[in-house]
C-alpha cells in the first residue's frame, strides 16, 4: 500500500469534523465534496457571510488574547473573518481540523491559529513541513514555509515538532539531520554556529529520537558519504527528517526535489500548533486540499 493510501485509510477511521474556511472558492467547494465522498469526515464550509458569535467563541478569543480582544465587540468583529471563526471552532472543540489559505495568506492563517489554539506545550515556533514522496520513500523537509532565519531555539522547536509529526503521519521512527554547508567542522562561520547552537538546544531537551549535525545533504542521506564524512554519526546516511538552516534553503530545496527529481510534495503542513490548522496558500488545487486534509486529520492525536 502506498503512503497516501495508508494516510487515507487511517484518516477515515477518525471520522473527523473538518472546517474549510473559504467556502466561496470553487476549489474548496470541490475539495469538500471529494473529502466527504472519500469518507474522510464531515465538512463545514464557511464564507465571508458566515456569522457565529456564540459566547464560547467570544470567550475563547478574549481569554486567549485579552490584549487583542479587550471587549466582546472586538472579539465578535474578529469572528466575522472565516479564518478566525474556523480556527475558533477547532479551539472550542466543535471541529477537529481547519484548513485555510486558499484565498488568504499564510500569515493570516497562522495568526488565526495562534489566536484560537496557540502553540503546542513546550513549543514556541510554528513551522511548515513538506512531506516529499517518491515510490515508497517519504522525507520530511522543514522548515520550508514559515521561519526565514530561525534562531537556535526555533531550530530546536522545528526539529522536535517535525519528529513528533512524522511519527503521527508516517508512522516510522524519525532520524533528524540538521543541514549545513559544512559536515562536522569542514567549514566554520556564524551560520554553522547557529546550527550547532540549535542542536545544543535540542540536546538539552533530551529528545527520544536520533539526530545529528552539522551535515551536508549528501552526508545526511547517502551511507557511503556518511561513512567517509561523519563516521559514527547516529543520523548521517539514514536521515528521514531534514532540518534546513533557513527558509531560502528549505523552500528552494523542496522545489528542486519536486520539479527536477520528480518527487511529490505534500504541504506545507503547519506544525507546532496545539491543534491541527493547515495552510493552503501554495496555489492549492482540489487534490492538494484533500491530501492536506487527510494529513491534518492524522495530526489530531486521536484514535
mmCIF file with all atom_site columns, C-alpha atoms in Angstrom, residues 86-298:
data_model
loop_
_atom_site.group_PDB
_atom_site.id
_atom_site.type_symbol
_atom_site.label_atom_id
_atom_site.label_alt_id
_atom_site.label_comp_id
_atom_site.label_asym_id
_atom_site.label_entity_id
_atom_site.label_seq_id
_atom_site.pdbx_PDB_ins_code
_atom_site.Cartn_x
_atom_site.Cartn_y
_atom_site.Cartn_z
_atom_site.occupancy
_atom_site.B_iso_or_equiv
_atom_site.pdbx_formal_charge
_atom_site.auth_seq_id
_atom_site.auth_comp_id
_atom_site.auth_asym_id
_atom_site.auth_atom_id
_atom_site.pdbx_PDB_model_num
ATOM 1   C CA . UNK A 1 86  ? -12.827 28.348 11.672  1.00 0.00 ? 86  UNK A CA 1
ATOM 2   C CA . UNK A 1 87  ? -9.808  28.346 13.976  1.00 0.00 ? 87  UNK A CA 1
ATOM 3   C CA . UNK A 1 88  ? -12.049 29.119 16.957  1.00 0.00 ? 88  UNK A CA 1
ATOM 4   C CA . UNK A 1 89  ? -14.344 26.219 16.108  1.00 0.00 ? 89  UNK A CA 1
ATOM 5   C CA . UNK A 1 90  ? -11.269 23.997 16.447  1.00 0.00 ? 90  UNK A CA 1
ATOM 6   C CA . UNK A 1 91  ? -10.232 25.851 19.583  1.00 0.00 ? 91  UNK A CA 1
ATOM 7   C CA . UNK A 1 92  ? -13.510 25.172 21.425  1.00 0.00 ? 92  UNK A CA 1
ATOM 8   C CA . UNK A 1 93  ? -13.690 21.567 20.216  1.00 0.00 ? 93  UNK A CA 1
ATOM 9   C CA . UNK A 1 94  ? -16.568 21.973 17.746  1.00 0.00 ? 94  UNK A CA 1
ATOM 10  C CA . UNK A 1 95  ? -14.271 20.860 14.897  1.00 0.00 ? 95  UNK A CA 1
ATOM 11  C CA . UNK A 1 96  ? -11.178 18.701 14.682  1.00 0.00 ? 96  UNK A CA 1
ATOM 12  C CA . UNK A 1 97  ? -9.345  20.318 11.768  1.00 0.00 ? 97  UNK A CA 1
ATOM 13  C CA . UNK A 1 98  ? -9.454  23.671 9.974   1.00 0.00 ? 98  UNK A CA 1
ATOM 14  C CA . UNK A 1 99  ? -7.949  24.356 6.540   1.00 0.00 ? 99  UNK A CA 1
ATOM 15  C CA . UNK A 1 100 ? -7.487  27.881 5.216   1.00 0.00 ? 100 UNK A CA 1
ATOM 16  C CA . UNK A 1 101 ? -5.249  29.916 2.982   1.00 0.00 ? 101 UNK A CA 1
ATOM 17  C CA . UNK A 1 102 ? -6.585  29.168 -0.498  1.00 0.00 ? 102 UNK A CA 1
ATOM 18  C CA . UNK A 1 103 ? -7.806  32.783 -0.687  1.00 0.00 ? 103 UNK A CA 1
ATOM 19  C CA . UNK A 1 104 ? -5.844  34.269 2.204   1.00 0.00 ? 104 UNK A CA 1
ATOM 20  C CA . UNK A 1 105 ? -2.140  34.389 3.059   1.00 0.00 ? 105 UNK A CA 1
ATOM 21  C CA . UNK A 1 106 ? -0.131  32.011 5.222   1.00 0.00 ? 106 UNK A CA 1
ATOM 22  C CA . UNK A 1 107 ? 0.377   34.854 7.700   1.00 0.00 ? 107 UNK A CA 1
ATOM 23  C CA . UNK A 1 108 ? -3.386  35.324 8.096   1.00 0.00 ? 108 UNK A CA 1
ATOM 24  C CA . UNK A 1 109 ? -3.927  31.593 8.588   1.00 0.00 ? 109 UNK A CA 1
ATOM 25  C CA . UNK A 1 110 ? -1.160  31.315 11.178  1.00 0.00 ? 110 UNK A CA 1
ATOM 26  C CA . UNK A 1 111 ? -2.347  34.435 13.008  1.00 0.00 ? 111 UNK A CA 1
ATOM 27  C CA . UNK A 1 112 ? -5.864  32.988 13.325  1.00 0.00 ? 112 UNK A CA 1
ATOM 28  C CA . UNK A 1 113 ? -4.381  29.708 14.569  1.00 0.00 ? 113 UNK A CA 1
ATOM 29  C CA . UNK A 1 114 ? -2.277  31.436 17.205  1.00 0.00 ? 114 UNK A CA 1
ATOM 30  C CA . UNK A 1 115 ? -5.269  33.438 18.420  1.00 0.00 ? 115 UNK A CA 1
ATOM 31  C CA . UNK A 1 116 ? -7.536  30.392 18.667  1.00 0.00 ? 116 UNK A CA 1
ATOM 32  C CA . UNK A 1 117 ? -5.391  27.382 19.605  1.00 0.00 ? 117 UNK A CA 1
ATOM 33  C CA . UNK A 1 118 ? -1.832  28.599 20.193  1.00 0.00 ? 118 UNK A CA 1
ATOM 34  C CA . UNK A 1 119 ? 1.314   26.530 20.064  1.00 0.00 ? 119 UNK A CA 1
ATOM 35  C CA . UNK A 1 120 ? 1.760   23.031 21.447  1.00 0.00 ? 120 UNK A CA 1
ATOM 36  C CA . UNK A 1 121 ? 3.062   22.630 25.025  1.00 0.00 ? 121 UNK A CA 1
ATOM 37  C CA . UNK A 1 122 ? 6.781   23.363 25.204  1.00 0.00 ? 122 UNK A CA 1
ATOM 38  C CA . UNK A 1 123 ? 6.873   24.761 21.652  1.00 0.00 ? 123 UNK A CA 1
ATOM 39  C CA . UNK A 1 124 ? 7.101   28.440 20.734  1.00 0.00 ? 124 UNK A CA 1
ATOM 40  C CA . UNK A 1 125 ? 7.570   28.141 16.961  1.00 0.00 ? 125 UNK A CA 1
ATOM 41  C CA . UNK A 1 126 ? 5.089   27.458 14.167  1.00 0.00 ? 126 UNK A CA 1
ATOM 42  C CA . UNK A 1 127 ? 6.792   25.923 11.145  1.00 0.00 ? 127 UNK A CA 1
ATOM 43  C CA . UNK A 1 128 ? 5.844   24.288 7.872   1.00 0.00 ? 128 UNK A CA 1
ATOM 44  C CA . UNK A 1 129 ? 6.915   20.831 6.710   1.00 0.00 ? 129 UNK A CA 1
ATOM 45  C CA . UNK A 1 130 ? 6.701   19.246 3.288   1.00 0.00 ? 130 UNK A CA 1
ATOM 46  C CA . UNK A 1 131 ? 6.338   15.502 3.008   1.00 0.00 ? 131 UNK A CA 1
ATOM 47  C CA . UNK A 1 132 ? 8.345   14.565 -0.066  1.00 0.00 ? 132 UNK A CA 1
ATOM 48  C CA . UNK A 1 133 ? 7.265   11.270 -1.621  1.00 0.00 ? 133 UNK A CA 1
ATOM 49  C CA . UNK A 1 134 ? 8.791   9.081  -4.297  1.00 0.00 ? 134 UNK A CA 1
ATOM 50  C CA . UNK A 1 135 ? 7.766   5.445  -4.635  1.00 0.00 ? 135 UNK A CA 1
ATOM 51  C CA . UNK A 1 136 ? 7.831   4.084  -1.064  1.00 0.00 ? 136 UNK A CA 1
ATOM 52  C CA . UNK A 1 137 ? 10.220  6.716  0.296   1.00 0.00 ? 137 UNK A CA 1
ATOM 53  C CA . UNK A 1 138 ? 8.996   9.654  2.392   1.00 0.00 ? 138 UNK A CA 1
ATOM 54  C CA . UNK A 1 139 ? 11.238  12.505 3.576   1.00 0.00 ? 139 UNK A CA 1
ATOM 55  C CA . UNK A 1 140 ? 10.266  15.395 5.845   1.00 0.00 ? 140 UNK A CA 1
ATOM 56  C CA . UNK A 1 141 ? 11.609  18.831 4.829   1.00 0.00 ? 141 UNK A CA 1
ATOM 57  C CA . UNK A 1 142 ? 11.356  21.583 7.471   1.00 0.00 ? 142 UNK A CA 1
ATOM 58  C CA . UNK A 1 143 ? 11.113  24.469 7.830   1.00 0.00 ? 143 UNK A CA 1
ATOM 59  C CA . UNK A 1 144 ? 10.191  25.173 4.218   1.00 0.00 ? 144 UNK A CA 1
ATOM 60  C CA . UNK A 1 145 ? 7.332   27.607 4.700   1.00 0.00 ? 145 UNK A CA 1
ATOM 61  C CA . UNK A 1 146 ? 7.366   29.901 7.727   1.00 0.00 ? 146 UNK A CA 1
ATOM 62  C CA . UNK A 1 147 ? 10.599  30.977 9.506   1.00 0.00 ? 147 UNK A CA 1
ATOM 63  C CA . UNK A 1 148 ? 13.030  32.975 7.329   1.00 0.00 ? 148 UNK A CA 1
ATOM 64  C CA . UNK A 1 149 ? 16.032  32.932 9.694   1.00 0.00 ? 149 UNK A CA 1
ATOM 65  C CA . UNK A 1 150 ? 15.319  30.557 12.589  1.00 0.00 ? 150 UNK A CA 1
ATOM 66  C CA . UNK A 1 151 ? 17.178  31.213 15.801  1.00 0.00 ? 151 UNK A CA 1
ATOM 67  C CA . UNK A 1 152 ? 18.753  28.244 17.626  1.00 0.00 ? 152 UNK A CA 1
ATOM 68  C CA . UNK A 1 153 ? 15.684  27.773 19.845  1.00 0.00 ? 153 UNK A CA 1
ATOM 69  C CA . UNK A 1 154 ? 13.488  27.821 16.747  1.00 0.00 ? 154 UNK A CA 1
ATOM 70  C CA . UNK A 1 155 ? 15.657  25.222 15.008  1.00 0.00 ? 155 UNK A CA 1
ATOM 71  C CA . UNK A 1 156 ? 15.241  23.021 18.074  1.00 0.00 ? 156 UNK A CA 1
ATOM 72  C CA . UNK A 1 157 ? 11.467  23.556 18.013  1.00 0.00 ? 157 UNK A CA 1
ATOM 73  C CA . UNK A 1 158 ? 11.334  22.749 14.294  1.00 0.00 ? 158 UNK A CA 1
ATOM 74  C CA . UNK A 1 159 ? 13.304  19.534 14.763  1.00 0.00 ? 159 UNK A CA 1
ATOM 75  C CA . UNK A 1 160 ? 11.211  18.440 17.731  1.00 0.00 ? 160 UNK A CA 1
ATOM 76  C CA . UNK A 1 161 ? 7.858   19.105 16.086  1.00 0.00 ? 161 UNK A CA 1
ATOM 77  C CA . UNK A 1 162 ? 8.993   17.565 12.783  1.00 0.00 ? 162 UNK A CA 1
ATOM 78  C CA . UNK A 1 163 ? 9.933   14.352 14.574  1.00 0.00 ? 163 UNK A CA 1
ATOM 79  C CA . UNK A 1 164 ? 6.677   14.250 16.547  1.00 0.00 ? 164 UNK A CA 1
ATOM 80  C CA . UNK A 1 165 ? 4.532   14.897 13.484  1.00 0.00 ? 165 UNK A CA 1
ATOM 81  C CA . UNK A 1 166 ? 6.391   12.311 11.418  1.00 0.00 ? 166 UNK A CA 1
ATOM 82  C CA . UNK A 1 167 ? 5.569   9.661  13.992  1.00 0.00 ? 167 UNK A CA 1
ATOM 83  C CA . UNK A 1 168 ? 1.895   10.582 13.703  1.00 0.00 ? 168 UNK A CA 1
ATOM 84  C CA . UNK A 1 169 ? 1.745   10.925 9.926   1.00 0.00 ? 169 UNK A CA 1
ATOM 85  C CA . UNK A 1 170 ? 4.300   8.475  8.522   1.00 0.00 ? 170 UNK A CA 1
ATOM 86  C CA . UNK A 1 171 ? 4.340   6.072  11.489  1.00 0.00 ? 171 UNK A CA 1
ATOM 87  C CA . UNK A 1 172 ? 8.058   5.375  11.403  1.00 0.00 ? 172 UNK A CA 1
ATOM 88  C CA . UNK A 1 173 ? 10.959  6.387  13.588  1.00 0.00 ? 173 UNK A CA 1
ATOM 89  C CA . UNK A 1 174 ? 12.322  9.875  12.855  1.00 0.00 ? 174 UNK A CA 1
ATOM 90  C CA . UNK A 1 175 ? 16.032  10.295 12.176  1.00 0.00 ? 175 UNK A CA 1
ATOM 91  C CA . UNK A 1 176 ? 16.829  14.005 12.118  1.00 0.00 ? 176 UNK A CA 1
ATOM 92  C CA . UNK A 1 177 ? 19.653  15.763 10.280  1.00 0.00 ? 177 UNK A CA 1
ATOM 93  C CA . UNK A 1 178 ? 20.490  19.431 10.816  1.00 0.00 ? 178 UNK A CA 1
ATOM 94  C CA . UNK A 1 179 ? 21.674  20.517 7.382   1.00 0.00 ? 179 UNK A CA 1
ATOM 95  C CA . UNK A 1 180 ? 24.513  22.917 6.633   1.00 0.00 ? 180 UNK A CA 1
ATOM 96  C CA . UNK A 1 181 ? 27.115  23.687 4.005   1.00 0.00 ? 181 UNK A CA 1
ATOM 97  C CA . UNK A 1 182 ? 29.574  22.048 6.416   1.00 0.00 ? 182 UNK A CA 1
ATOM 98  C CA . UNK A 1 183 ? 29.921  18.497 7.719   1.00 0.00 ? 183 UNK A CA 1
ATOM 99  C CA . UNK A 1 184 ? 31.423  18.033 11.162  1.00 0.00 ? 184 UNK A CA 1
ATOM 100 C CA . UNK A 1 185 ? 33.663  21.089 11.130  1.00 0.00 ? 185 UNK A CA 1
ATOM 101 C CA . UNK A 1 186 ? 34.710  21.036 7.477   1.00 0.00 ? 186 UNK A CA 1
ATOM 102 C CA . UNK A 1 187 ? 33.952  24.783 7.455   1.00 0.00 ? 187 UNK A CA 1
ATOM 103 C CA . UNK A 1 188 ? 33.222  27.469 10.027  1.00 0.00 ? 188 UNK A CA 1
ATOM 104 C CA . UNK A 1 189 ? 31.116  30.599 10.283  1.00 0.00 ? 189 UNK A CA 1
ATOM 105 C CA . UNK A 1 190 ? 28.113  32.184 12.005  1.00 0.00 ? 190 UNK A CA 1
ATOM 106 C CA . UNK A 1 191 ? 25.545  30.128 10.060  1.00 0.00 ? 191 UNK A CA 1
ATOM 107 C CA . UNK A 1 192 ? 27.225  26.913 11.165  1.00 0.00 ? 192 UNK A CA 1
ATOM 108 C CA . UNK A 1 193 ? 27.414  28.224 14.734  1.00 0.00 ? 193 UNK A CA 1
ATOM 109 C CA . UNK A 1 194 ? 23.663  28.812 14.638  1.00 0.00 ? 194 UNK A CA 1
ATOM 110 C CA . UNK A 1 195 ? 23.013  25.214 13.556  1.00 0.00 ? 195 UNK A CA 1
ATOM 111 C CA . UNK A 1 196 ? 25.307  23.888 16.288  1.00 0.00 ? 196 UNK A CA 1
ATOM 112 C CA . UNK A 1 197 ? 23.537  26.059 18.856  1.00 0.00 ? 197 UNK A CA 1
ATOM 113 C CA . UNK A 1 198 ? 20.185  24.715 17.670  1.00 0.00 ? 198 UNK A CA 1
ATOM 114 C CA . UNK A 1 199 ? 21.444  21.172 18.163  1.00 0.00 ? 199 UNK A CA 1
ATOM 115 C CA . UNK A 1 200 ? 22.648  22.062 21.653  1.00 0.00 ? 200 UNK A CA 1
ATOM 116 C CA . UNK A 1 201 ? 19.181  23.429 22.483  1.00 0.00 ? 201 UNK A CA 1
ATOM 117 C CA . UNK A 1 202 ? 17.574  20.227 21.238  1.00 0.00 ? 202 UNK A CA 1
ATOM 118 C CA . UNK A 1 203 ? 20.036  18.045 23.131  1.00 0.00 ? 203 UNK A CA 1
ATOM 119 C CA . UNK A 1 204 ? 19.154  19.879 26.353  1.00 0.00 ? 204 UNK A CA 1
ATOM 120 C CA . UNK A 1 205 ? 15.524  18.849 25.885  1.00 0.00 ? 205 UNK A CA 1
ATOM 121 C CA . UNK A 1 206 ? 16.566  15.162 25.820  1.00 0.00 ? 206 UNK A CA 1
ATOM 122 C CA . UNK A 1 207 ? 14.598  14.106 22.726  1.00 0.00 ? 207 UNK A CA 1
ATOM 123 C CA . UNK A 1 208 ? 13.757  10.448 22.196  1.00 0.00 ? 208 UNK A CA 1
ATOM 124 C CA . UNK A 1 209 ? 14.931  10.228 18.591  1.00 0.00 ? 209 UNK A CA 1
ATOM 125 C CA . UNK A 1 210 ? 18.255  10.134 16.764  1.00 0.00 ? 210 UNK A CA 1
ATOM 126 C CA . UNK A 1 211 ? 19.651  13.413 15.432  1.00 0.00 ? 211 UNK A CA 1
ATOM 127 C CA . UNK A 1 212 ? 22.942  14.892 14.319  1.00 0.00 ? 212 UNK A CA 1
ATOM 128 C CA . UNK A 1 213 ? 24.581  17.802 12.520  1.00 0.00 ? 213 UNK A CA 1
ATOM 129 C CA . UNK A 1 214 ? 26.024  19.854 11.123  1.00 0.00 ? 214 UNK A CA 1
ATOM 130 C CA . UNK A 1 215 ? 25.678  17.716 7.983   1.00 0.00 ? 215 UNK A CA 1
ATOM 131 C CA . UNK A 1 216 ? 25.801  18.417 4.289   1.00 0.00 ? 216 UNK A CA 1
ATOM 132 C CA . UNK A 1 217 ? 22.892  16.930 2.376   1.00 0.00 ? 217 UNK A CA 1
ATOM 133 C CA . UNK A 1 218 ? 24.846  14.045 0.879   1.00 0.00 ? 218 UNK A CA 1
ATOM 134 C CA . UNK A 1 219 ? 26.247  13.110 4.278   1.00 0.00 ? 219 UNK A CA 1
ATOM 135 C CA . UNK A 1 220 ? 22.739  13.115 5.708   1.00 0.00 ? 220 UNK A CA 1
ATOM 136 C CA . UNK A 1 221 ? 21.264  10.828 3.045   1.00 0.00 ? 221 UNK A CA 1
ATOM 137 C CA . UNK A 1 222 ? 23.981  8.686  1.435   1.00 0.00 ? 222 UNK A CA 1
ATOM 138 C CA . UNK A 1 223 ? 25.523  5.945  3.605   1.00 0.00 ? 223 UNK A CA 1
ATOM 139 C CA . UNK A 1 224 ? 28.796  5.837  1.650   1.00 0.00 ? 224 UNK A CA 1
ATOM 140 C CA . UNK A 1 225 ? 29.296  9.592  2.031   1.00 0.00 ? 225 UNK A CA 1
ATOM 141 C CA . UNK A 1 226 ? 28.298  9.433  5.692   1.00 0.00 ? 226 UNK A CA 1
ATOM 142 C CA . UNK A 1 227 ? 30.849  6.715  6.367   1.00 0.00 ? 227 UNK A CA 1
ATOM 143 C CA . UNK A 1 228 ? 33.570  8.948  4.955   1.00 0.00 ? 228 UNK A CA 1
ATOM 144 C CA . UNK A 1 229 ? 32.491  12.364 6.242   1.00 0.00 ? 229 UNK A CA 1
ATOM 145 C CA . UNK A 1 230 ? 30.675  11.552 9.502   1.00 0.00 ? 230 UNK A CA 1
ATOM 146 C CA . UNK A 1 231 ? 31.709  8.103  10.759  1.00 0.00 ? 231 UNK A CA 1
ATOM 147 C CA . UNK A 1 232 ? 29.826  7.020  13.842  1.00 0.00 ? 232 UNK A CA 1
ATOM 148 C CA . UNK A 1 233 ? 27.048  9.581  13.387  1.00 0.00 ? 233 UNK A CA 1
ATOM 149 C CA . UNK A 1 234 ? 23.634  8.491  14.761  1.00 0.00 ? 234 UNK A CA 1
ATOM 150 C CA . UNK A 1 235 ? 21.831  10.134 11.828  1.00 0.00 ? 235 UNK A CA 1
ATOM 151 C CA . UNK A 1 236 ? 24.198  10.538 8.881   1.00 0.00 ? 236 UNK A CA 1
ATOM 152 C CA . UNK A 1 237 ? 23.405  8.359  5.904   1.00 0.00 ? 237 UNK A CA 1
ATOM 153 C CA . UNK A 1 238 ? 19.940  7.406  7.115   1.00 0.00 ? 238 UNK A CA 1
ATOM 154 C CA . UNK A 1 239 ? 18.124  10.672 7.857   1.00 0.00 ? 239 UNK A CA 1
ATOM 155 C CA . UNK A 1 240 ? 14.435  10.959 7.001   1.00 0.00 ? 240 UNK A CA 1
ATOM 156 C CA . UNK A 1 241 ? 13.831  14.389 8.562   1.00 0.00 ? 241 UNK A CA 1
ATOM 157 C CA . UNK A 1 242 ? 15.882  17.233 7.106   1.00 0.00 ? 242 UNK A CA 1
ATOM 158 C CA . UNK A 1 243 ? 16.093  20.473 9.093   1.00 0.00 ? 243 UNK A CA 1
ATOM 159 C CA . UNK A 1 244 ? 17.120  23.334 6.847   1.00 0.00 ? 244 UNK A CA 1
ATOM 160 C CA . UNK A 1 245 ? 19.184  26.210 8.250   1.00 0.00 ? 245 UNK A CA 1
ATOM 161 C CA . UNK A 1 246 ? 16.908  28.890 6.777   1.00 0.00 ? 246 UNK A CA 1
ATOM 162 C CA . UNK A 1 247 ? 13.806  29.365 4.662   1.00 0.00 ? 247 UNK A CA 1
ATOM 163 C CA . UNK A 1 248 ? 15.765  30.046 1.464   1.00 0.00 ? 248 UNK A CA 1
ATOM 164 C CA . UNK A 1 249 ? 17.337  26.596 1.652   1.00 0.00 ? 249 UNK A CA 1
ATOM 165 C CA . UNK A 1 250 ? 14.104  24.846 2.639   1.00 0.00 ? 250 UNK A CA 1
ATOM 166 C CA . UNK A 1 251 ? 11.889  26.487 0.040   1.00 0.00 ? 251 UNK A CA 1
ATOM 167 C CA . UNK A 1 252 ? 14.396  26.147 -2.809  1.00 0.00 ? 252 UNK A CA 1
ATOM 168 C CA . UNK A 1 253 ? 15.277  22.630 -1.719  1.00 0.00 ? 253 UNK A CA 1
ATOM 169 C CA . UNK A 1 254 ? 11.782  21.181 -1.802  1.00 0.00 ? 254 UNK A CA 1
ATOM 170 C CA . UNK A 1 255 ? 11.051  22.792 -5.161  1.00 0.00 ? 255 UNK A CA 1
ATOM 171 C CA . UNK A 1 256 ? 14.243  21.415 -6.701  1.00 0.00 ? 256 UNK A CA 1
ATOM 172 C CA . UNK A 1 257 ? 13.418  17.928 -5.482  1.00 0.00 ? 257 UNK A CA 1
ATOM 173 C CA . UNK A 1 258 ? 9.828   18.251 -6.692  1.00 0.00 ? 258 UNK A CA 1
ATOM 174 C CA . UNK A 1 259 ? 10.484  19.820 -10.112 1.00 0.00 ? 259 UNK A CA 1
ATOM 175 C CA . UNK A 1 260 ? 13.762  18.171 -11.105 1.00 0.00 ? 260 UNK A CA 1
ATOM 176 C CA . UNK A 1 261 ? 13.699  14.981 -9.071  1.00 0.00 ? 261 UNK A CA 1
ATOM 177 C CA . UNK A 1 262 ? 10.114  14.002 -9.777  1.00 0.00 ? 262 UNK A CA 1
ATOM 178 C CA . UNK A 1 263 ? 9.082   13.748 -6.138  1.00 0.00 ? 263 UNK A CA 1
ATOM 179 C CA . UNK A 1 264 ? 5.575   14.637 -4.928  1.00 0.00 ? 264 UNK A CA 1
ATOM 180 C CA . UNK A 1 265 ? 5.454   17.481 -2.407  1.00 0.00 ? 265 UNK A CA 1
ATOM 181 C CA . UNK A 1 266 ? 2.629   17.405 0.136   1.00 0.00 ? 266 UNK A CA 1
ATOM 182 C CA . UNK A 1 267 ? 2.276   20.555 2.182   1.00 0.00 ? 267 UNK A CA 1
ATOM 183 C CA . UNK A 1 268 ? 3.148   22.815 3.690   1.00 0.00 ? 268 UNK A CA 1
ATOM 184 C CA . UNK A 1 269 ? 1.784   21.083 6.761   1.00 0.00 ? 269 UNK A CA 1
ATOM 185 C CA . UNK A 1 270 ? 1.745   23.510 9.667   1.00 0.00 ? 270 UNK A CA 1
ATOM 186 C CA . UNK A 1 271 ? 3.352   22.074 12.791  1.00 0.00 ? 271 UNK A CA 1
ATOM 187 C CA . UNK A 1 272 ? 3.925   23.293 16.309  1.00 0.00 ? 272 UNK A CA 1
ATOM 188 C CA . UNK A 1 273 ? 0.262   24.199 16.899  1.00 0.00 ? 273 UNK A CA 1
ATOM 189 C CA . UNK A 1 274 ? -1.782  22.805 19.774  1.00 0.00 ? 274 UNK A CA 1
ATOM 190 C CA . UNK A 1 275 ? -4.460  21.571 17.329  1.00 0.00 ? 275 UNK A CA 1
ATOM 191 C CA . UNK A 1 276 ? -4.455  20.937 13.573  1.00 0.00 ? 276 UNK A CA 1
ATOM 192 C CA . UNK A 1 277 ? -4.889  24.016 11.419  1.00 0.00 ? 277 UNK A CA 1
ATOM 193 C CA . UNK A 1 278 ? -3.474  23.755 7.913   1.00 0.00 ? 278 UNK A CA 1
ATOM 194 C CA . UNK A 1 279 ? -2.333  26.240 5.301   1.00 0.00 ? 279 UNK A CA 1
ATOM 195 C CA . UNK A 1 280 ? -3.445  26.055 1.663   1.00 0.00 ? 280 UNK A CA 1
ATOM 196 C CA . UNK A 1 281 ? -1.640  29.085 0.276   1.00 0.00 ? 281 UNK A CA 1
ATOM 197 C CA . UNK A 1 282 ? 0.646   27.203 -2.148  1.00 0.00 ? 282 UNK A CA 1
ATOM 198 C CA . UNK A 1 283 ? -1.754  27.692 -5.068  1.00 0.00 ? 283 UNK A CA 1
ATOM 199 C CA . UNK A 1 284 ? -3.843  24.744 -3.910  1.00 0.00 ? 284 UNK A CA 1
ATOM 200 C CA . UNK A 1 285 ? -5.824  22.531 -6.251  1.00 0.00 ? 285 UNK A CA 1
ATOM 201 C CA . UNK A 1 286 ? -8.769  20.470 -5.044  1.00 0.00 ? 286 UNK A CA 1
ATOM 202 C CA . UNK A 1 287 ? -6.418  17.464 -4.919  1.00 0.00 ? 287 UNK A CA 1
ATOM 203 C CA . UNK A 1 288 ? -3.951  19.410 -2.746  1.00 0.00 ? 288 UNK A CA 1
ATOM 204 C CA . UNK A 1 289 ? -6.721  20.382 -0.344  1.00 0.00 ? 289 UNK A CA 1
ATOM 205 C CA . UNK A 1 290 ? -7.986  16.818 0.017   1.00 0.00 ? 290 UNK A CA 1
ATOM 206 C CA . UNK A 1 291 ? -4.470  15.464 0.593   1.00 0.00 ? 291 UNK A CA 1
ATOM 207 C CA . UNK A 1 292 ? -3.735  18.187 3.138   1.00 0.00 ? 292 UNK A CA 1
ATOM 208 C CA . UNK A 1 293 ? -6.994  17.435 4.937   1.00 0.00 ? 293 UNK A CA 1
ATOM 209 C CA . UNK A 1 294 ? -6.117  13.735 5.160   1.00 0.00 ? 294 UNK A CA 1
ATOM 210 C CA . UNK A 1 295 ? -2.711  14.507 6.649   1.00 0.00 ? 295 UNK A CA 1
ATOM 211 C CA . UNK A 1 296 ? -4.099  17.136 9.039   1.00 0.00 ? 296 UNK A CA 1
ATOM 212 C CA . UNK A 1 297 ? -6.614  14.603 10.356  1.00 0.00 ? 297 UNK A CA 1
ATOM 213 C CA . UNK A 1 298 ? -3.705  12.427 11.464  1.00 0.00 ? 298 UNK A CA 1
#
